[in-house]
mmCIF file of C-alpha atoms and ligand atoms in Angstrom:
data_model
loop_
_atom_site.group_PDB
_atom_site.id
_atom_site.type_symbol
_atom_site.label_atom_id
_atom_site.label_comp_id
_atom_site.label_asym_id
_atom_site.label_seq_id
_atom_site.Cartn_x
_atom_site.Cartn_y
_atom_site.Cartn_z
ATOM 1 C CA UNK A 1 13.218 1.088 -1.992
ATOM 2 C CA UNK A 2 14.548 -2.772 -1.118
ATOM 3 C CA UNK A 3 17.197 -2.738 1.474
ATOM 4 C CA UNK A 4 19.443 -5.606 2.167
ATOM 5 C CA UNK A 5 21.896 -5.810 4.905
ATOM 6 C CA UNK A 6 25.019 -8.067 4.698
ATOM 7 C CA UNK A 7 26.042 -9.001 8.340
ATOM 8 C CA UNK A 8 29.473 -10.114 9.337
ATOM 9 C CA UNK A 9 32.235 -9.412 10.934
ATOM 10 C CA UNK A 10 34.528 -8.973 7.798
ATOM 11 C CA UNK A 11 37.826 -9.602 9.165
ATOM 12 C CA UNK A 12 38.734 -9.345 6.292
ATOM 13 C CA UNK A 13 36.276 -8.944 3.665
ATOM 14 C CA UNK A 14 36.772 -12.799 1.641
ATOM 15 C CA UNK A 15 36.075 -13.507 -2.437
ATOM 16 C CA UNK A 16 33.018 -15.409 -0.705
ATOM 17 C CA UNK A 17 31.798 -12.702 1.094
ATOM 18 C CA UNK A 18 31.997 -10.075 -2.072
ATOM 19 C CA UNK A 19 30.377 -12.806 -4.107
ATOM 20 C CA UNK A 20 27.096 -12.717 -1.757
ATOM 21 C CA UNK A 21 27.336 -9.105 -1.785
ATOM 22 C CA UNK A 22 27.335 -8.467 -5.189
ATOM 23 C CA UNK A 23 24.934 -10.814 -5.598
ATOM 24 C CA UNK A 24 22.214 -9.177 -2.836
ATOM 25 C CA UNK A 25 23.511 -6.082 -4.989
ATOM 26 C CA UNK A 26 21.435 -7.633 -8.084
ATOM 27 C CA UNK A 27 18.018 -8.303 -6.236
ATOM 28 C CA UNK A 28 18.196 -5.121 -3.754
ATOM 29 C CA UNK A 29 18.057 -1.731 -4.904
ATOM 30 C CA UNK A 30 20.691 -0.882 -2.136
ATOM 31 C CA UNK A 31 22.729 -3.310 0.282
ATOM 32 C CA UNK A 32 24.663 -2.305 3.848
ATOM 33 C CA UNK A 33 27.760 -4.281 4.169
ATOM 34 C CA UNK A 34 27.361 -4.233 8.103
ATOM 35 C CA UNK A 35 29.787 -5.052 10.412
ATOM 36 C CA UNK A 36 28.834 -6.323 13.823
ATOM 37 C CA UNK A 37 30.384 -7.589 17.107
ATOM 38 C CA UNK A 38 30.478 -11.105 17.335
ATOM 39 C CA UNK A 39 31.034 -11.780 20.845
ATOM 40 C CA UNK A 40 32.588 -15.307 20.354
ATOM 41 C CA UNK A 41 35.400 -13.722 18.044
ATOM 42 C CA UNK A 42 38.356 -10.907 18.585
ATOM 43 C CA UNK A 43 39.177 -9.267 15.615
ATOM 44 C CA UNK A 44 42.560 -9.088 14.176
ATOM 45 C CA UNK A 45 42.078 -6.131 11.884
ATOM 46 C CA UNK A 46 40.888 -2.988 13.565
ATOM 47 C CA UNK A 47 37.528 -1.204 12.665
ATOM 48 C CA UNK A 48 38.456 1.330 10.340
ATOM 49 C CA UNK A 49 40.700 -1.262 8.353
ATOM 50 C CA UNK A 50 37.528 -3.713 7.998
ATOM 51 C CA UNK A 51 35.275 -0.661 6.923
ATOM 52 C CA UNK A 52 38.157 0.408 4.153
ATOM 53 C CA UNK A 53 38.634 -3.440 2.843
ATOM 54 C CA UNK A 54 34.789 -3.563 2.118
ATOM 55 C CA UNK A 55 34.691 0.454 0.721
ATOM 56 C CA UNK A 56 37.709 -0.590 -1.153
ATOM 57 C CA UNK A 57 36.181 -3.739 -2.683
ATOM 58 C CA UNK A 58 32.677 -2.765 -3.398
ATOM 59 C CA UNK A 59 34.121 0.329 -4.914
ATOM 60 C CA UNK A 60 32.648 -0.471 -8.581
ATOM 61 C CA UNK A 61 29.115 -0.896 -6.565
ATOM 62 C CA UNK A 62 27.718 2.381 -6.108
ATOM 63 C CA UNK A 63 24.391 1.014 -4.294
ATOM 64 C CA UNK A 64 26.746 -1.011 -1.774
ATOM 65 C CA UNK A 65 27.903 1.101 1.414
ATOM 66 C CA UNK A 66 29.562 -0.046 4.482
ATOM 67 C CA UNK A 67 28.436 0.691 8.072
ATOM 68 C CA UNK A 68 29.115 -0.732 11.939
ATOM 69 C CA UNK A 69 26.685 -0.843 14.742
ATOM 70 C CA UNK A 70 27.677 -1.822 18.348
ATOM 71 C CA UNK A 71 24.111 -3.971 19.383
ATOM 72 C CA UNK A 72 21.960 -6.486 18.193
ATOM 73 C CA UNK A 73 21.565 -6.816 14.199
ATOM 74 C CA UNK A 74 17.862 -6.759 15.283
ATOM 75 C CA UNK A 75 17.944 -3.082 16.373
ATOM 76 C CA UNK A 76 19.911 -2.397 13.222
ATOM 77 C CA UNK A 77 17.181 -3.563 10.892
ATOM 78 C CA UNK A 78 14.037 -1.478 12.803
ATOM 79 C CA UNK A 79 16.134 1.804 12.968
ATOM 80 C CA UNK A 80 16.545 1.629 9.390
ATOM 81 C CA UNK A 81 13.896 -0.231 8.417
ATOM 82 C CA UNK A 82 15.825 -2.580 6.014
ATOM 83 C CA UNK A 83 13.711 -5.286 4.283
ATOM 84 C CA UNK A 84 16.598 -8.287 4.626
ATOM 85 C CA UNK A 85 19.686 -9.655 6.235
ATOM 86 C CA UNK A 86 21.526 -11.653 3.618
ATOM 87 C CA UNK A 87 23.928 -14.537 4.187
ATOM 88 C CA UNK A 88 26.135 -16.782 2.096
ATOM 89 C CA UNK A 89 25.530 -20.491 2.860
ATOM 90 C CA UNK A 90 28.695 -22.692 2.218
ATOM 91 C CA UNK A 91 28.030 -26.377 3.495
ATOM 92 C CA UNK A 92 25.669 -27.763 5.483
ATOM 93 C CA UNK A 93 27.950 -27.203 8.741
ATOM 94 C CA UNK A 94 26.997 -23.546 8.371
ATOM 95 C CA UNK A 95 23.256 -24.022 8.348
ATOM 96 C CA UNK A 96 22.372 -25.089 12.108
ATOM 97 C CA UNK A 97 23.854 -22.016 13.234
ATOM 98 C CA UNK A 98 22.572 -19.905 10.345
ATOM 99 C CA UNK A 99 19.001 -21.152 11.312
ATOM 100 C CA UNK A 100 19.628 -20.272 14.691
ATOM 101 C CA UNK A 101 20.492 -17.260 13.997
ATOM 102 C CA UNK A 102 17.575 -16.250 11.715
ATOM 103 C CA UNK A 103 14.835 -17.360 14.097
ATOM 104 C CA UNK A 104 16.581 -15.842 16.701
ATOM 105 C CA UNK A 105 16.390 -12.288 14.492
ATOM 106 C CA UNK A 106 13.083 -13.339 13.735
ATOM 107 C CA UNK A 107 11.982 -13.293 16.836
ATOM 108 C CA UNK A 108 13.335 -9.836 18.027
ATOM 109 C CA UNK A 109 11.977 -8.527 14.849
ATOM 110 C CA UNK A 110 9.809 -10.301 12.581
ATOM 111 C CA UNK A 111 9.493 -7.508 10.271
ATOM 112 C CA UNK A 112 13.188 -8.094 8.536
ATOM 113 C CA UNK A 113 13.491 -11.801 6.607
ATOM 114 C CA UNK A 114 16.609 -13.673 6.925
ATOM 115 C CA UNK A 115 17.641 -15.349 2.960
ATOM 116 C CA UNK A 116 20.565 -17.557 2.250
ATOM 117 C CA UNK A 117 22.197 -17.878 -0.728
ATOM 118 C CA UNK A 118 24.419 -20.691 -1.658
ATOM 119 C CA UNK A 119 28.330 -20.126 -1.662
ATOM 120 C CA UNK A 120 29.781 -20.457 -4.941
ATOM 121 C CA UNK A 121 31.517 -24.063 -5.081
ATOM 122 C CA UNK A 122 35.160 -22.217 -5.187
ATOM 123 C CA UNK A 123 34.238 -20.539 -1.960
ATOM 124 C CA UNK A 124 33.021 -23.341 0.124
ATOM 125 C CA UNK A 125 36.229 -23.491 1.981
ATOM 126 C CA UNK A 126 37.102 -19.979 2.307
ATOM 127 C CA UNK A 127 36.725 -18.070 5.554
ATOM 128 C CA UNK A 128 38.227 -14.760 7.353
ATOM 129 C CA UNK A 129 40.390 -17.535 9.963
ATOM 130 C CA UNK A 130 41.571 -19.287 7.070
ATOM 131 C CA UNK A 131 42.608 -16.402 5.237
ATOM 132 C CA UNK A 132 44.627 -15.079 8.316
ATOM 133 C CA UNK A 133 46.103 -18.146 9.131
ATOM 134 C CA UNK A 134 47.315 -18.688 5.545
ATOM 135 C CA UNK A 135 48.343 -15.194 5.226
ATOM 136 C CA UNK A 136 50.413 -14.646 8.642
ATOM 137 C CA UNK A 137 52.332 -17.803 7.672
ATOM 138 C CA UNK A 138 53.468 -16.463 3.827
ATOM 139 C CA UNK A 139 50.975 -18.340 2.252
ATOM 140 C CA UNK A 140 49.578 -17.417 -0.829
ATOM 141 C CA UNK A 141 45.960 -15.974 -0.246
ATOM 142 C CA UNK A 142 45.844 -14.115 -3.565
ATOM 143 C CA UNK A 143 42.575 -15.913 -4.808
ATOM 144 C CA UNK A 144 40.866 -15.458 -1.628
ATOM 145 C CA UNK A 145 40.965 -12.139 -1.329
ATOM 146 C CA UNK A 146 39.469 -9.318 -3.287
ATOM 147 C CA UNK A 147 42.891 -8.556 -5.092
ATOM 148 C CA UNK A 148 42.344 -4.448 -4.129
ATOM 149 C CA UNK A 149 43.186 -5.543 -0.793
ATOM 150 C CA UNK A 150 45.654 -7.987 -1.208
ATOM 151 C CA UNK A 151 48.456 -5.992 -0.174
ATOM 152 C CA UNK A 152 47.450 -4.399 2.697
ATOM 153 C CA UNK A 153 46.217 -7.713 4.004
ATOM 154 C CA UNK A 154 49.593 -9.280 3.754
ATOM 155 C CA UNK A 155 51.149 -6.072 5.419
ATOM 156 C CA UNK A 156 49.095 -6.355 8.365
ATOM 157 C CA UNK A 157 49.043 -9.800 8.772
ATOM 158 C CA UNK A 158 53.138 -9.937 7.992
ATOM 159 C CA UNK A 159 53.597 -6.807 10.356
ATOM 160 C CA UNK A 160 55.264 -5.020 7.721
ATOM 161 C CA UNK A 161 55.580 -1.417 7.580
ATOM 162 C CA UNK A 162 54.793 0.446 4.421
HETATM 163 N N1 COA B 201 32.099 -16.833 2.020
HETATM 164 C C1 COA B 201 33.199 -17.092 2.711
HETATM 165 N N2 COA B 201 33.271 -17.038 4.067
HETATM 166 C C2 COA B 201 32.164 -16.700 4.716
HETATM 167 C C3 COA B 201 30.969 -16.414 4.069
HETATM 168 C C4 COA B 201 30.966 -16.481 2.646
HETATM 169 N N3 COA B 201 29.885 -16.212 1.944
HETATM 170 N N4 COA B 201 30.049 -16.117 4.980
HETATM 171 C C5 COA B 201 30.637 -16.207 6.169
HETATM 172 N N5 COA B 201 31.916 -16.567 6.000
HETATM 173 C C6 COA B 201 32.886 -16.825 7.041
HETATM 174 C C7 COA B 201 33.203 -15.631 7.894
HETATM 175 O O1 COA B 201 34.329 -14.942 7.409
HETATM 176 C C8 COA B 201 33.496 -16.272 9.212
HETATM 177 O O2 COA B 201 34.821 -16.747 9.199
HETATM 178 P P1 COA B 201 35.666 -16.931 10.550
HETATM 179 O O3 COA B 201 34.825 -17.745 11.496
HETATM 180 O O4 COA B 201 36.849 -17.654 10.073
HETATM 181 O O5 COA B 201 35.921 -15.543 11.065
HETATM 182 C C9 COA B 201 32.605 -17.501 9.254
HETATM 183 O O6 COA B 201 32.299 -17.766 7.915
HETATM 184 C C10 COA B 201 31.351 -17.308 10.037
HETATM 185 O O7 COA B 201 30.628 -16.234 9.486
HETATM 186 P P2 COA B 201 29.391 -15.639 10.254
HETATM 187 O O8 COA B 201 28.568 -16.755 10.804
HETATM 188 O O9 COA B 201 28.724 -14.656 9.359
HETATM 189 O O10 COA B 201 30.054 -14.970 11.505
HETATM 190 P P3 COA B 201 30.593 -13.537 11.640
HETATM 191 O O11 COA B 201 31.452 -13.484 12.831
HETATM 192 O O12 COA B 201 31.207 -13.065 10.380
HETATM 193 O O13 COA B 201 29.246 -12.685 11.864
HETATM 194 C C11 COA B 201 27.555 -11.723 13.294
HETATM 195 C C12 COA B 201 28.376 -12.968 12.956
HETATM 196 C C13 COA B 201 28.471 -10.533 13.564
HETATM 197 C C14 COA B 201 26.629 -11.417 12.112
HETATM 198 C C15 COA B 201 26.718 -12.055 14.552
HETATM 199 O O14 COA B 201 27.582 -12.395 15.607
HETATM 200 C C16 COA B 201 25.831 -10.879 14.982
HETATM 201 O O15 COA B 201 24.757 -10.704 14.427
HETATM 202 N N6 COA B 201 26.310 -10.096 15.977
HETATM 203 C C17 COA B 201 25.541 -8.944 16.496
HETATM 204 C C18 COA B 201 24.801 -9.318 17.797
HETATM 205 C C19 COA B 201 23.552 -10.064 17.424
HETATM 206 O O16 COA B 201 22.592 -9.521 16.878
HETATM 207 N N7 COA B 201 23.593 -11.376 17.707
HETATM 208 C C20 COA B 201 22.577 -12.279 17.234
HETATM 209 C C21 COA B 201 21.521 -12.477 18.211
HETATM 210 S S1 COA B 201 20.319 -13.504 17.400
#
């Protein structure tokens, strides 16, 4: 049994996130869309709504399933034993970081491998900021969005009730 693990912090879930995902989903026999503190960032969506998005729009997935862990992604891939932390590569800004990053994880455990796949070209642009930005000033985000979602993106980000 291959295990992939999708890092992020998925706020929100993005097209070019879900197209990685589905992707790993083709070469693993089971992926963890995980979500992870990143220190640098504070979320805008809480926990539980992250967690839904990604349930919600992996839904047609059934080897795809969602979790959260408060520590290092290290620790996350020796307690359970996952073979690979996946990540979407969009332009060459990305990659320093990335590579920093995956030696880093390498290095606190050397048993997981770090793999990159290329964004598709559509998605090069997209990111979580850019989607909130967009969307919390009326802006249409309906392509960059897994369209599940869509309205309770622009509900949250509009502070509209239901
Ligand atoms: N398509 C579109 N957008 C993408 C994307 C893709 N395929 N992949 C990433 N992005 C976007 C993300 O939405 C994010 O956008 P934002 O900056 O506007 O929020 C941006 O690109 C950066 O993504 P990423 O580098 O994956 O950052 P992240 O915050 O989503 O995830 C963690 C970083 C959580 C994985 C990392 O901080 C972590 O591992 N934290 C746990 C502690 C730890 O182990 N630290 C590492 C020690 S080596």
């Amino acid at each position: 049994m291959r295990t992939a693990v999708c890092p992020g912090s998925f706020d929100p879930i993005t097209n070019g996130h879900l197209d990685i995902i589905q992707r790993a989903a083709s070469l693993f026999d089971s992926v963890i869309v995980l979500i992870l503190h990143n220190p640098a960032k504070e979320p805008c969506f809480s926990l539980s709504q992250r967690m839904d998005f990604i349930r919600k729009a992996t839904q047609d997935y059934p080897q795809v399933r969602v979790d959260y862990y408060d520590g290092l992604l290290a620790d996350y891939m020796r307690k359970t034993k996952a073979n690979a932390i996946i990540k979407g590569l969009r332009a060459m800004s990305d990659f320093e970081y990335e590579f920093q990053m995956a030696l880093a994880n390498k290095k606190l455990y050397p048993e997981a491998e770090t793999l990159f796949l290329t964004t598709q070209t559509e998605n090069m642009y997209v990111s979580s900021s850019l989607i909130r930005q967009i969307g919390s000033l009326h802006g249409d985000i309906s392509d960059l969005i897994p369209p599940v979602i869509l309205q309770e993106v622009k509900q949250v980000l509009n502070h509209e009730e239901d």
